[in-house]
Amino acid sequence: MHFEEFVTLAPYTTLHIGGPARWFAEARTDEEVAEAVRFARARALPFFVLGGGSNLLVRDAGFAGLVIHMGLRGIRQDEGRFAVAAGEAWDSFVSHAVERGYAGIECLAGIPGTVGATPVQNVGAYGQEVAETIVRVRAFDTKTDKIVDLAAAECGFAYRRSLFNSVKRGRYIVTAVTYALRAAGEPRLSYADLQRRFPAGTRPTLEEVSETVREIRQGKGMLIVEGEPDCRSAGSFFKNPVVEQAHYARIAGDAAAAVPSYPAGEGRVKLPAAWLVEHAGFPKGYTMGRAGISSRHTLALINRGEATADDVLALAERIKAAVREKFGVELEMEPVVLG
Ligand code: EPU
C-alpha cells in the first residue's frame, strides 16, 4: 500500500474545500485498513477515515495526520442480504438494489457518499433510514486490532446517530455493511413530498420512487451535479433541533408564519433547521463573500467558487447567532470538521 505526502483534500470533498493531509493512503482491503492504522500509530499520528467526503468540512490548514481513503469495493448478495464493501458509492448500491426489485432503501436514492458512512450517522431521508435495513456492520476495531461483526442492535442507532459517531467515536473503521432488503417489496411512501407525487391509489414502482427522490433532491440542491456551483455543499449543514413543546409554542406564538414541526417523543418536537435559518433572516441564495446559501434550500451552505473553510464557518457562525438570538435555539453543525 502506498502512503503519499501532502495530498490536498479539497478534491475529495463535495464542498471542494480543505488543505493538505500530511499523509494519505487508499485502503482496498481489511488488511490494508489495519496496515494504515499501524502506519499512523508508528508515527504517533491521528488518522481520519475518508469516504465520499460529502459530509465533511476540511479546515484550510489541512490535517496533520493520516487520511485513510476507503477504497474497498464489492457487493455480495445472498437472497435479500447484500454485503457491501465500505468504499462502494451509496447511490450506485441503491440503483443496484432497486434494479433487482429489492425494497428498503429506494427513498435514500441520490444521497452522496459511500456505503461505509451510512451506519455512522444513520443516513436517513424521505421516510427511510438505514437503521431499518442494516443487519450487520463489519469493522476494524482499533482497540483490539481485530475485525468485528456488530449486529444492528449493538450499533446504537438514533436520528443521525450511532455508537460510531457518539460513545465509540474513533474506535471502529467500518469496512462493510450488510443490508436486509425485501424482494419484490413495495416502495415506502410516507414522506409528504412523495405522497404529493404519488397520491393514494397509485402504485409506483421502486424505480419510479427512487427517480422521484433524485428529482426532489435535485430541486432542493441536495443532489451533487458536477459543475453546478449551487450544489457544492455538504448537504444539510445543521441538524434539525429538538425542543420542548413549551419552547415550540413560544416560537409559534411569536412567528408571523406557521411553524412546521414533527413529533419527537414525549413533550418534544423537532423543528426544521431550514425554516429557522430562513426566518432568522437568511433567505435562499444569501451570499457572504465566497460562501453562501443554496438558492434551493437554506440548509445547504455552499462554496460559491473559491471559498475557504473559514469563509463557510464564518457564515455558519453568523447563522447560528441569528437563530439563537431570534428563537433561542442552538443549532448544531451536521458535517464533520477535520483539522
Ligand atoms: N424549509 C424552509 N426553507 C428551505 C427548505 C425547507 O423553510 O429552504 C422548511 C420547510 O418548512 C420544509 C421543512 O423546512 O417543510 C423541511 O424541509 P425538507 O423537507 O427539505 O427537509 P429537511 O428537514 O430540511 C431533512 C434531512 C435531509 C433529508 C431531508 C429529506 C436533516 C438535517 N436533514 O432535511 O438530509 O434529505 O430531510 O428527508 O435531517 C442531510 O442530512 O445532509 C440531508 C440532506
mmCIF file of C-alpha atoms and ligand atoms in Angstrom:
data_model
loop_
_atom_site.group_PDB
_atom_site.id
_atom_site.type_symbol
_atom_site.label_atom_id
_atom_site.label_comp_id
_atom_site.label_asym_id
_atom_site.label_seq_id
_atom_site.Cartn_x
_atom_site.Cartn_y
_atom_site.Cartn_z
ATOM 1 C CA MET A 1 0.000 0.000 0.000
ATOM 2 C CA HIS A 2 1.221 3.433 -0.920
ATOM 3 C CA PHE A 3 1.498 6.344 1.547
ATOM 4 C CA GLU A 4 1.535 9.744 -0.151
ATOM 5 C CA GLU A 5 2.597 13.009 1.461
ATOM 6 C CA PHE A 6 0.846 16.396 1.469
ATOM 7 C CA VAL A 7 -2.231 15.500 -0.562
ATOM 8 C CA THR A 8 -4.719 18.341 -0.994
ATOM 9 C CA LEU A 9 -8.075 17.221 0.338
ATOM 10 C CA ALA A 10 -10.388 19.730 -1.379
ATOM 11 C CA PRO A 11 -10.986 17.476 -4.435
ATOM 12 C CA TYR A 12 -12.041 14.645 -2.117
ATOM 13 C CA THR A 13 -14.901 16.690 -0.639
ATOM 14 C CA THR A 14 -18.213 17.781 -2.151
ATOM 15 C CA LEU A 15 -17.634 21.293 -0.774
ATOM 16 C CA HIS A 16 -14.289 21.416 -2.676
ATOM 17 C CA ILE A 17 -12.627 22.927 0.361
ATOM 18 C CA GLY A 18 -9.664 21.981 2.514
ATOM 19 C CA GLY A 19 -5.891 21.967 2.874
ATOM 20 C CA PRO A 20 -3.488 19.018 2.646
ATOM 21 C CA ALA A 21 -3.287 15.767 4.564
ATOM 22 C CA ARG A 22 0.239 15.194 5.927
ATOM 23 C CA TRP A 23 -0.173 11.549 4.840
ATOM 24 C CA PHE A 24 -2.742 9.947 2.575
ATOM 25 C CA ALA A 25 -3.320 6.292 1.662
ATOM 26 C CA GLU A 26 -6.004 4.306 -0.077
ATOM 27 C CA ALA A 27 -7.094 1.096 1.683
ATOM 28 C CA ARG A 28 -8.518 -1.601 -0.603
ATOM 29 C CA THR A 29 -8.841 -4.477 1.859
ATOM 30 C CA ASP A 30 -9.438 -5.070 5.565
ATOM 31 C CA GLU A 31 -5.733 -5.894 5.872
ATOM 32 C CA GLU A 32 -4.771 -2.541 4.308
ATOM 33 C CA VAL A 33 -7.010 -0.755 6.793
ATOM 34 C CA ALA A 34 -5.052 -2.465 9.580
ATOM 35 C CA GLU A 35 -1.755 -1.585 7.875
ATOM 36 C CA ALA A 36 -2.744 2.082 7.640
ATOM 37 C CA VAL A 37 -3.634 2.195 11.327
ATOM 38 C CA ARG A 38 -0.234 0.663 12.180
ATOM 39 C CA PHE A 39 1.475 3.284 9.988
ATOM 40 C CA ALA A 40 -0.225 6.136 11.857
ATOM 41 C CA ARG A 41 0.481 4.599 15.241
ATOM 42 C CA ALA A 42 4.155 4.079 14.473
ATOM 43 C CA ARG A 43 4.413 7.837 13.875
ATOM 44 C CA ALA A 44 2.118 8.779 16.763
ATOM 45 C CA LEU A 45 -0.230 10.488 14.314
ATOM 46 C CA PRO A 46 -4.011 10.735 14.341
ATOM 47 C CA PHE A 47 -5.839 9.142 11.406
ATOM 48 C CA PHE A 48 -9.066 10.041 9.674
ATOM 49 C CA VAL A 49 -11.260 7.724 7.623
ATOM 50 C CA LEU A 50 -12.439 9.348 4.381
ATOM 51 C CA GLY A 51 -15.346 8.036 2.340
ATOM 52 C CA GLY A 52 -17.123 10.215 -0.213
ATOM 53 C CA GLY A 53 -16.307 13.494 1.548
ATOM 54 C CA SER A 54 -19.925 14.593 1.323
ATOM 55 C CA ASN A 55 -20.465 15.332 4.997
ATOM 56 C CA LEU A 56 -17.109 16.878 5.625
ATOM 57 C CA LEU A 57 -15.550 20.296 6.082
ATOM 58 C CA VAL A 58 -11.748 20.175 5.970
ATOM 59 C CA ARG A 59 -10.033 23.186 7.509
ATOM 60 C CA ASP A 60 -7.763 25.341 5.357
ATOM 61 C CA ALA A 61 -4.589 24.334 7.202
ATOM 62 C CA GLY A 62 -5.342 20.702 6.392
ATOM 63 C CA PHE A 63 -4.830 17.685 8.639
ATOM 64 C CA ALA A 64 -1.536 16.820 10.332
ATOM 65 C CA GLY A 65 -2.236 13.073 10.383
ATOM 66 C CA LEU A 66 -3.000 10.187 8.011
ATOM 67 C CA VAL A 67 -6.119 10.188 5.859
ATOM 68 C CA ILE A 68 -7.258 6.653 5.069
ATOM 69 C CA HIS A 69 -9.307 6.785 1.873
ATOM 70 C CA MET A 70 -11.700 3.858 1.817
ATOM 71 C CA GLY A 71 -11.239 2.049 -1.499
ATOM 72 C CA LEU A 72 -12.810 -1.294 -0.535
ATOM 73 C CA ARG A 73 -15.180 -2.486 -3.278
ATOM 74 C CA GLY A 74 -17.677 -5.246 -3.912
ATOM 75 C CA ILE A 75 -21.289 -6.301 -3.387
ATOM 76 C CA ARG A 76 -22.121 -9.869 -2.327
ATOM 77 C CA GLN A 77 -25.743 -10.911 -2.487
ATOM 78 C CA ASP A 78 -27.306 -13.843 -0.664
ATOM 79 C CA GLU A 79 -31.048 -13.717 -1.371
ATOM 80 C CA GLY A 80 -32.245 -10.497 0.298
ATOM 81 C CA ARG A 81 -28.965 -9.884 2.086
ATOM 82 C CA PHE A 82 -26.459 -7.564 0.472
ATOM 83 C CA ALA A 83 -22.980 -7.387 1.988
ATOM 84 C CA VAL A 84 -21.469 -4.212 0.560
ATOM 85 C CA ALA A 85 -17.870 -3.021 0.920
ATOM 86 C CA ALA A 86 -17.444 0.350 2.621
ATOM 87 C CA GLY A 87 -15.949 2.141 -0.390
ATOM 88 C CA GLU A 88 -18.857 1.480 -2.772
ATOM 89 C CA ALA A 89 -20.771 4.611 -3.770
ATOM 90 C CA TRP A 90 -24.039 4.595 -1.836
ATOM 91 C CA ASP A 91 -26.242 5.797 -4.706
ATOM 92 C CA SER A 92 -24.884 3.109 -7.045
ATOM 93 C CA PHE A 93 -25.799 0.485 -4.488
ATOM 94 C CA VAL A 94 -29.325 1.939 -4.227
ATOM 95 C CA SER A 95 -29.674 1.607 -8.020
ATOM 96 C CA HIS A 96 -28.239 -1.915 -7.881
ATOM 97 C CA ALA A 97 -30.881 -2.985 -5.330
ATOM 98 C CA VAL A 98 -33.773 -1.153 -6.978
ATOM 99 C CA GLU A 99 -32.990 -2.608 -10.424
ATOM 100 C CA ARG A 100 -33.165 -6.087 -8.908
ATOM 101 C CA GLY A 101 -36.524 -5.345 -7.293
ATOM 102 C CA TYR A 102 -35.347 -5.084 -3.697
ATOM 103 C CA ALA A 103 -37.122 -2.584 -1.451
ATOM 104 C CA GLY A 104 -35.948 -0.857 1.695
ATOM 105 C CA ILE A 105 -33.545 1.870 0.540
ATOM 106 C CA GLU A 106 -35.357 3.361 -2.502
ATOM 107 C CA CYS A 107 -36.074 6.629 -0.631
ATOM 108 C CA LEU A 108 -32.365 7.018 0.050
ATOM 109 C CA ALA A 109 -31.531 7.478 -3.639
ATOM 110 C CA GLY A 110 -29.345 10.384 -4.655
ATOM 111 C CA ILE A 111 -27.523 10.680 -1.351
ATOM 112 C CA PRO A 112 -23.839 11.293 -1.993
ATOM 113 C CA GLY A 113 -21.064 9.454 -0.183
ATOM 114 C CA THR A 114 -20.096 5.868 0.442
ATOM 115 C CA VAL A 115 -21.737 2.796 1.946
ATOM 116 C CA GLY A 116 -19.348 2.768 4.912
ATOM 117 C CA ALA A 117 -20.588 6.153 6.053
ATOM 118 C CA THR A 118 -24.246 5.163 6.161
ATOM 119 C CA PRO A 119 -24.267 3.432 9.574
ATOM 120 C CA VAL A 120 -22.042 6.110 11.127
ATOM 121 C CA GLN A 121 -24.644 8.855 11.021
ATOM 122 C CA ASN A 122 -27.589 6.535 10.354
ATOM 123 C CA VAL A 123 -28.265 8.163 6.996
ATOM 124 C CA GLY A 124 -31.926 8.961 6.510
ATOM 125 C CA ALA A 125 -34.215 10.815 4.109
ATOM 126 C CA TYR A 126 -37.744 10.803 2.707
ATOM 127 C CA GLY A 127 -39.139 8.455 5.316
ATOM 128 C CA GLN A 128 -36.383 5.862 5.479
ATOM 129 C CA GLU A 129 -33.176 5.480 7.425
ATOM 130 C CA VAL A 130 -30.510 2.818 7.082
ATOM 131 C CA ALA A 131 -31.056 1.600 10.658
ATOM 132 C CA GLU A 132 -34.236 -0.092 9.334
ATOM 133 C CA THR A 133 -32.362 -2.329 6.898
ATOM 134 C CA ILE A 134 -28.846 -2.735 8.296
ATOM 135 C CA VAL A 135 -28.414 -6.151 9.898
ATOM 136 C CA ARG A 136 -24.653 -6.165 10.412
ATOM 137 C CA VAL A 137 -21.688 -3.850 10.322
ATOM 138 C CA ARG A 138 -18.190 -5.195 9.774
ATOM 139 C CA ALA A 139 -15.469 -3.008 11.208
ATOM 140 C CA PHE A 140 -11.831 -2.880 12.149
ATOM 141 C CA ASP A 141 -11.708 -2.396 15.914
ATOM 142 C CA THR A 142 -8.729 -0.163 16.683
ATOM 143 C CA LYS A 143 -8.891 -1.129 20.345
ATOM 144 C CA THR A 144 -8.303 -4.845 19.770
ATOM 145 C CA ASP A 145 -6.864 -4.643 16.229
ATOM 146 C CA LYS A 146 -9.403 -7.229 15.084
ATOM 147 C CA ILE A 147 -12.156 -7.289 12.520
ATOM 148 C CA VAL A 148 -15.506 -7.467 14.309
ATOM 149 C CA ASP A 149 -19.074 -8.030 13.173
ATOM 150 C CA LEU A 150 -21.606 -5.900 15.010
ATOM 151 C CA ALA A 151 -25.313 -6.734 14.910
ATOM 152 C CA ALA A 152 -27.629 -3.792 14.215
ATOM 153 C CA ALA A 153 -28.876 -3.867 17.800
ATOM 154 C CA GLU A 154 -25.322 -3.235 19.012
ATOM 155 C CA CYS A 155 -24.908 -0.121 16.840
ATOM 156 C CA GLY A 156 -26.975 2.289 18.971
ATOM 157 C CA PHE A 157 -28.888 3.804 16.071
ATOM 158 C CA ALA A 158 -30.925 7.014 16.547
ATOM 159 C CA TYR A 159 -31.594 10.155 14.456
ATOM 160 C CA ARG A 160 -28.264 10.961 12.695
ATOM 161 C CA ARG A 161 -26.530 8.965 15.370
ATOM 162 C CA SER A 162 -24.883 5.619 16.179
ATOM 163 C CA LEU A 163 -22.164 4.474 18.525
ATOM 164 C CA PHE A 164 -19.733 5.121 15.675
ATOM 165 C CA ASN A 165 -20.250 8.899 15.900
ATOM 166 C CA SER A 166 -21.003 9.135 19.613
ATOM 167 C CA VAL A 167 -19.882 6.936 22.513
ATOM 168 C CA LYS A 168 -17.425 4.863 20.447
ATOM 169 C CA ARG A 169 -16.351 7.640 18.084
ATOM 170 C CA GLY A 170 -12.998 6.846 16.518
ATOM 171 C CA ARG A 171 -12.835 3.258 17.736
ATOM 172 C CA TYR A 172 -14.212 1.422 14.699
ATOM 173 C CA ILE A 173 -13.450 1.719 10.992
ATOM 174 C CA VAL A 174 -16.417 0.383 9.049
ATOM 175 C CA THR A 175 -15.239 -1.918 6.245
ATOM 176 C CA ALA A 176 -18.551 -3.460 5.081
ATOM 177 C CA VAL A 177 -22.269 -3.227 5.779
ATOM 178 C CA THR A 178 -24.947 -5.898 5.333
ATOM 179 C CA TYR A 179 -28.470 -4.748 4.470
ATOM 180 C CA ALA A 180 -31.545 -6.988 4.526
ATOM 181 C CA LEU A 181 -33.845 -5.880 1.698
ATOM 182 C CA ARG A 182 -37.283 -7.139 0.673
ATOM 183 C CA ALA A 183 -37.606 -8.969 -2.640
ATOM 184 C CA ALA A 184 -40.497 -7.625 -4.737
ATOM 185 C CA GLY A 185 -41.220 -5.210 -1.892
ATOM 186 C CA GLU A 186 -43.425 -2.134 -2.118
ATOM 187 C CA PRO A 187 -41.772 1.301 -2.087
ATOM 188 C CA ARG A 188 -42.131 3.425 1.056
ATOM 189 C CA LEU A 189 -44.390 6.435 0.552
ATOM 190 C CA SER A 190 -44.527 8.008 3.991
ATOM 191 C CA TYR A 191 -42.932 11.389 3.293
ATOM 192 C CA ALA A 192 -45.244 14.270 2.326
ATOM 193 C CA ASP A 193 -43.165 15.229 -0.726
ATOM 194 C CA LEU A 194 -43.564 11.680 -2.059
ATOM 195 C CA GLN A 195 -47.252 11.377 -1.205
ATOM 196 C CA ARG A 196 -47.893 14.524 -3.226
ATOM 197 C CA ARG A 197 -46.185 12.969 -6.242
ATOM 198 C CA PHE A 198 -47.892 9.604 -5.777
ATOM 199 C CA PRO A 199 -51.393 10.108 -4.338
ATOM 200 C CA ALA A 200 -53.165 7.240 -2.566
ATOM 201 C CA GLY A 201 -54.236 4.548 -5.030
ATOM 202 C CA THR A 202 -51.275 4.952 -7.356
ATOM 203 C CA ARG A 203 -48.783 2.124 -7.191
ATOM 204 C CA PRO A 204 -45.410 3.418 -8.292
ATOM 205 C CA THR A 205 -42.524 1.039 -8.846
ATOM 206 C CA LEU A 206 -39.309 1.141 -6.823
ATOM 207 C CA GLU A 207 -37.608 2.761 -9.830
ATOM 208 C CA GLU A 208 -40.241 5.486 -10.047
ATOM 209 C CA VAL A 209 -39.886 6.287 -6.370
ATOM 210 C CA SER A 210 -36.087 6.350 -6.376
ATOM 211 C CA GLU A 211 -36.036 8.505 -9.527
ATOM 212 C CA THR A 212 -38.558 10.878 -7.971
ATOM 213 C CA VAL A 213 -36.452 11.151 -4.824
ATOM 214 C CA ARG A 214 -33.458 12.077 -7.005
ATOM 215 C CA GLU A 215 -35.568 14.754 -8.732
ATOM 216 C CA ILE A 216 -36.791 16.176 -5.411
ATOM 217 C CA ARG A 217 -33.231 16.215 -4.084
ATOM 218 C CA GLN A 218 -32.041 17.972 -7.205
ATOM 219 C CA GLY A 219 -34.815 20.553 -6.820
ATOM 220 C CA LYS A 220 -33.525 21.233 -3.323
ATOM 221 C CA GLY A 221 -29.906 21.411 -4.401
ATOM 222 C CA MET A 222 -29.214 18.230 -2.411
ATOM 223 C CA LEU A 223 -28.014 16.176 -5.358
ATOM 224 C CA ILE A 224 -24.395 16.616 -6.350
ATOM 225 C CA VAL A 225 -24.301 17.517 -10.020
ATOM 226 C CA GLU A 226 -20.766 18.002 -11.320
ATOM 227 C CA GLY A 227 -20.101 21.555 -12.394
ATOM 228 C CA GLU A 228 -23.165 23.029 -10.705
ATOM 229 C CA PRO A 229 -21.858 25.539 -8.171
ATOM 230 C CA ASP A 230 -25.191 25.712 -6.350
ATOM 231 C CA CYS A 231 -24.674 22.200 -5.067
ATOM 232 C CA ARG A 232 -21.100 22.448 -3.841
ATOM 233 C CA SER A 233 -22.328 21.706 -0.370
ATOM 234 C CA ALA A 234 -22.122 19.168 2.419
ATOM 235 C CA GLY A 235 -25.879 18.530 2.355
ATOM 236 C CA SER A 236 -27.697 19.716 5.453
ATOM 237 C CA PHE A 237 -25.234 21.897 7.319
ATOM 238 C CA PHE A 238 -27.236 21.829 10.567
ATOM 239 C CA LYS A 239 -29.200 19.096 12.303
ATOM 240 C CA ASN A 240 -32.898 19.595 12.858
ATOM 241 C CA PRO A 241 -33.096 20.668 16.522
ATOM 242 C CA VAL A 242 -35.414 19.064 19.051
ATOM 243 C CA VAL A 243 -37.053 21.441 21.551
ATOM 244 C CA GLU A 244 -39.567 21.246 24.408
ATOM 245 C CA GLN A 245 -43.211 21.682 23.422
ATOM 246 C CA ALA A 246 -43.383 24.905 25.503
ATOM 247 C CA HIS A 247 -40.393 26.333 23.655
ATOM 248 C CA TYR A 248 -42.059 25.468 20.356
ATOM 249 C CA ALA A 249 -45.274 27.182 21.490
ATOM 250 C CA ARG A 250 -43.318 30.375 22.214
ATOM 251 C CA ILE A 251 -41.683 30.299 18.782
ATOM 252 C CA ALA A 252 -45.004 29.565 17.061
ATOM 253 C CA GLY A 253 -46.724 32.305 19.093
ATOM 254 C CA ASP A 254 -44.156 34.882 18.006
ATOM 255 C CA ALA A 255 -43.913 33.858 14.370
ATOM 256 C CA ALA A 256 -45.956 35.521 11.674
ATOM 257 C CA ALA A 257 -45.986 32.351 9.583
ATOM 258 C CA ALA A 258 -46.952 28.788 10.543
ATOM 259 C CA VAL A 259 -44.010 26.925 12.048
ATOM 260 C CA PRO A 260 -43.650 23.365 10.799
ATOM 261 C CA SER A 261 -42.801 20.687 13.362
ATOM 262 C CA TYR A 262 -42.571 16.941 13.755
ATOM 263 C CA PRO A 263 -43.305 14.943 16.916
ATOM 264 C CA ALA A 264 -40.086 13.866 18.649
ATOM 265 C CA GLY A 265 -41.290 11.879 21.642
ATOM 266 C CA GLU A 266 -42.825 12.955 24.942
ATOM 267 C CA GLY A 267 -43.418 16.681 25.098
ATOM 268 C CA ARG A 268 -40.789 17.385 22.473
ATOM 269 C CA VAL A 269 -40.863 18.455 18.845
ATOM 270 C CA LYS A 270 -38.317 18.533 16.065
ATOM 271 C CA LEU A 271 -38.115 21.758 14.078
ATOM 272 C CA PRO A 272 -36.775 22.091 10.542
ATOM 273 C CA ALA A 273 -33.482 23.933 10.842
ATOM 274 C CA ALA A 274 -34.081 25.202 7.288
ATOM 275 C CA TRP A 275 -37.169 27.087 8.459
ATOM 276 C CA LEU A 276 -35.351 28.608 11.454
ATOM 277 C CA VAL A 277 -32.454 29.732 9.258
ATOM 278 C CA GLU A 278 -34.771 31.258 6.700
ATOM 279 C CA HIS A 279 -36.870 33.072 9.300
ATOM 280 C CA ALA A 280 -33.804 34.349 11.116
ATOM 281 C CA GLY A 281 -33.021 36.413 8.023
ATOM 282 C CA PHE A 282 -31.107 34.082 5.736
ATOM 283 C CA PRO A 283 -33.073 33.507 2.545
ATOM 284 C CA LYS A 284 -32.144 31.053 -0.162
ATOM 285 C CA GLY A 285 -29.385 32.485 -2.326
ATOM 286 C CA TYR A 286 -27.920 34.563 0.549
ATOM 287 C CA THR A 287 -24.262 35.320 -0.001
ATOM 288 C CA MET A 288 -21.408 36.255 2.284
ATOM 289 C CA GLY A 289 -18.306 36.702 0.199
ATOM 290 C CA ARG A 290 -17.279 33.419 -1.352
ATOM 291 C CA ALA A 291 -19.618 31.369 0.835
ATOM 292 C CA GLY A 292 -23.379 31.363 0.640
ATOM 293 C CA ILE A 293 -26.670 29.548 0.920
ATOM 294 C CA SER A 294 -28.007 27.445 -1.931
ATOM 295 C CA SER A 295 -30.717 29.102 -3.997
ATOM 296 C CA ARG A 296 -32.802 25.950 -3.446
ATOM 297 C CA HIS A 297 -32.529 25.078 0.249
ATOM 298 C CA THR A 298 -31.457 27.142 3.224
ATOM 299 C CA LEU A 299 -29.733 24.210 4.944
ATOM 300 C CA ALA A 300 -27.221 23.797 2.157
ATOM 301 C CA LEU A 301 -24.305 26.138 2.752
ATOM 302 C CA ILE A 302 -22.294 26.373 -0.434
ATOM 303 C CA ASN A 303 -18.865 27.171 -1.721
ATOM 304 C CA ARG A 304 -19.570 29.817 -4.372
ATOM 305 C CA GLY A 305 -16.181 29.358 -6.022
ATOM 306 C CA GLU A 306 -13.001 29.904 -4.113
ATOM 307 C CA ALA A 307 -14.423 29.769 -0.603
ATOM 308 C CA THR A 308 -12.208 28.670 2.268
ATOM 309 C CA ALA A 309 -13.243 26.656 5.293
ATOM 310 C CA ASP A 310 -13.006 29.853 7.328
ATOM 311 C CA ASP A 311 -15.476 31.568 4.956
ATOM 312 C CA VAL A 312 -18.014 28.781 5.426
ATOM 313 C CA LEU A 313 -17.515 28.591 9.191
ATOM 314 C CA ALA A 314 -17.905 32.367 9.494
ATOM 315 C CA LEU A 315 -21.219 32.166 7.659
ATOM 316 C CA ALA A 316 -22.290 29.245 9.855
ATOM 317 C CA GLU A 317 -21.455 31.264 12.987
ATOM 318 C CA ARG A 318 -23.449 34.236 11.723
ATOM 319 C CA ILE A 319 -26.447 31.980 11.080
ATOM 320 C CA LYS A 320 -26.161 30.261 14.465
ATOM 321 C CA ALA A 321 -26.010 33.611 16.262
ATOM 322 C CA ALA A 322 -29.113 34.882 14.449
ATOM 323 C CA VAL A 323 -31.110 31.704 15.172
ATOM 324 C CA ARG A 324 -30.023 31.777 18.826
ATOM 325 C CA GLU A 325 -30.986 35.453 19.109
ATOM 326 C CA LYS A 326 -34.335 35.148 17.385
ATOM 327 C CA PHE A 327 -35.570 31.716 18.515
ATOM 328 C CA GLY A 328 -33.382 30.746 21.473
ATOM 329 C CA VAL A 329 -32.369 27.584 19.621
ATOM 330 C CA GLU A 330 -28.779 26.384 19.437
ATOM 331 C CA LEU A 331 -28.139 24.885 16.004
ATOM 332 C CA GLU A 332 -25.691 22.020 15.840
ATOM 333 C CA MET A 333 -23.492 21.501 12.807
ATOM 334 C CA GLU A 334 -24.049 18.257 10.957
ATOM 335 C CA PRO A 335 -20.892 17.776 8.843
ATOM 336 C CA VAL A 336 -17.674 16.558 10.420
ATOM 337 C CA VAL A 337 -14.922 19.173 10.707
ATOM 338 C CA LEU A 338 -11.407 17.878 10.030
ATOM 339 C CA GLY A 339 -8.212 19.662 11.022
HETATM 340 N N1 EPU B 1 -37.710 24.741 4.666
HETATM 341 C C1 EPU B 1 -37.517 26.093 4.632
HETATM 342 N N2 EPU B 1 -36.641 26.602 3.710
HETATM 343 C C2 EPU B 1 -35.968 25.807 2.860
HETATM 344 C C3 EPU B 1 -36.180 24.423 2.877
HETATM 345 C C4 EPU B 1 -37.054 23.900 3.812
HETATM 346 O O1 EPU B 1 -38.108 26.851 5.395
HETATM 347 O O2 EPU B 1 -35.168 26.338 2.086
HETATM 348 C C5 EPU B 1 -38.639 24.197 5.679
HETATM 349 C C6 EPU B 1 -39.986 23.863 5.119
HETATM 350 O O3 EPU B 1 -40.929 24.180 6.098
HETATM 351 C C7 EPU B 1 -39.917 22.364 4.926
HETATM 352 C C8 EPU B 1 -39.037 21.941 6.078
HETATM 353 O O4 EPU B 1 -38.099 23.012 6.208
HETATM 354 O O5 EPU B 1 -41.183 21.768 5.020
HETATM 355 C C9 EPU B 1 -38.319 20.633 5.868
HETATM 356 O O6 EPU B 1 -37.527 20.687 4.686
HETATM 357 P P1 EPU B 1 -37.088 19.343 3.913
HETATM 358 O O7 EPU B 1 -38.251 18.501 3.639
HETATM 359 O O8 EPU B 1 -36.239 19.759 2.767
HETATM 360 O O9 EPU B 1 -36.236 18.541 4.969
HETATM 361 P P2 EPU B 1 -35.082 18.978 5.979
HETATM 362 O O10 EPU B 1 -35.594 18.750 7.358
HETATM 363 O O11 EPU B 1 -34.508 20.296 5.669
HETATM 364 C C10 EPU B 1 -34.072 16.575 6.197
HETATM 365 C C11 EPU B 1 -32.688 15.994 6.248
HETATM 366 C C12 EPU B 1 -32.130 15.821 4.849
HETATM 367 C C13 EPU B 1 -33.061 14.903 4.078
HETATM 368 C C14 EPU B 1 -34.471 15.525 4.061
HETATM 369 C C15 EPU B 1 -35.498 14.644 3.428
HETATM 370 C C16 EPU B 1 -31.694 16.752 8.332
HETATM 371 C C17 EPU B 1 -30.752 17.724 8.993
HETATM 372 N N3 EPU B 1 -31.816 16.877 7.007
HETATM 373 O O12 EPU B 1 -33.959 17.882 5.646
HETATM 374 O O13 EPU B 1 -30.857 15.188 4.961
HETATM 375 O O14 EPU B 1 -32.612 14.700 2.756
HETATM 376 O O15 EPU B 1 -34.909 15.754 5.427
HETATM 377 O O16 EPU B 1 -35.793 13.571 4.278
HETATM 378 O O17 EPU B 1 -32.270 15.901 8.998
HETATM 379 C C18 EPU B 1 -28.529 15.620 5.160
HETATM 380 O O18 EPU B 1 -28.596 15.111 6.286
HETATM 381 O O19 EPU B 1 -27.436 16.058 4.699
HETATM 382 C C19 EPU B 1 -29.728 15.728 4.359
HETATM 383 C C20 EPU B 1 -29.733 16.299 3.153
#
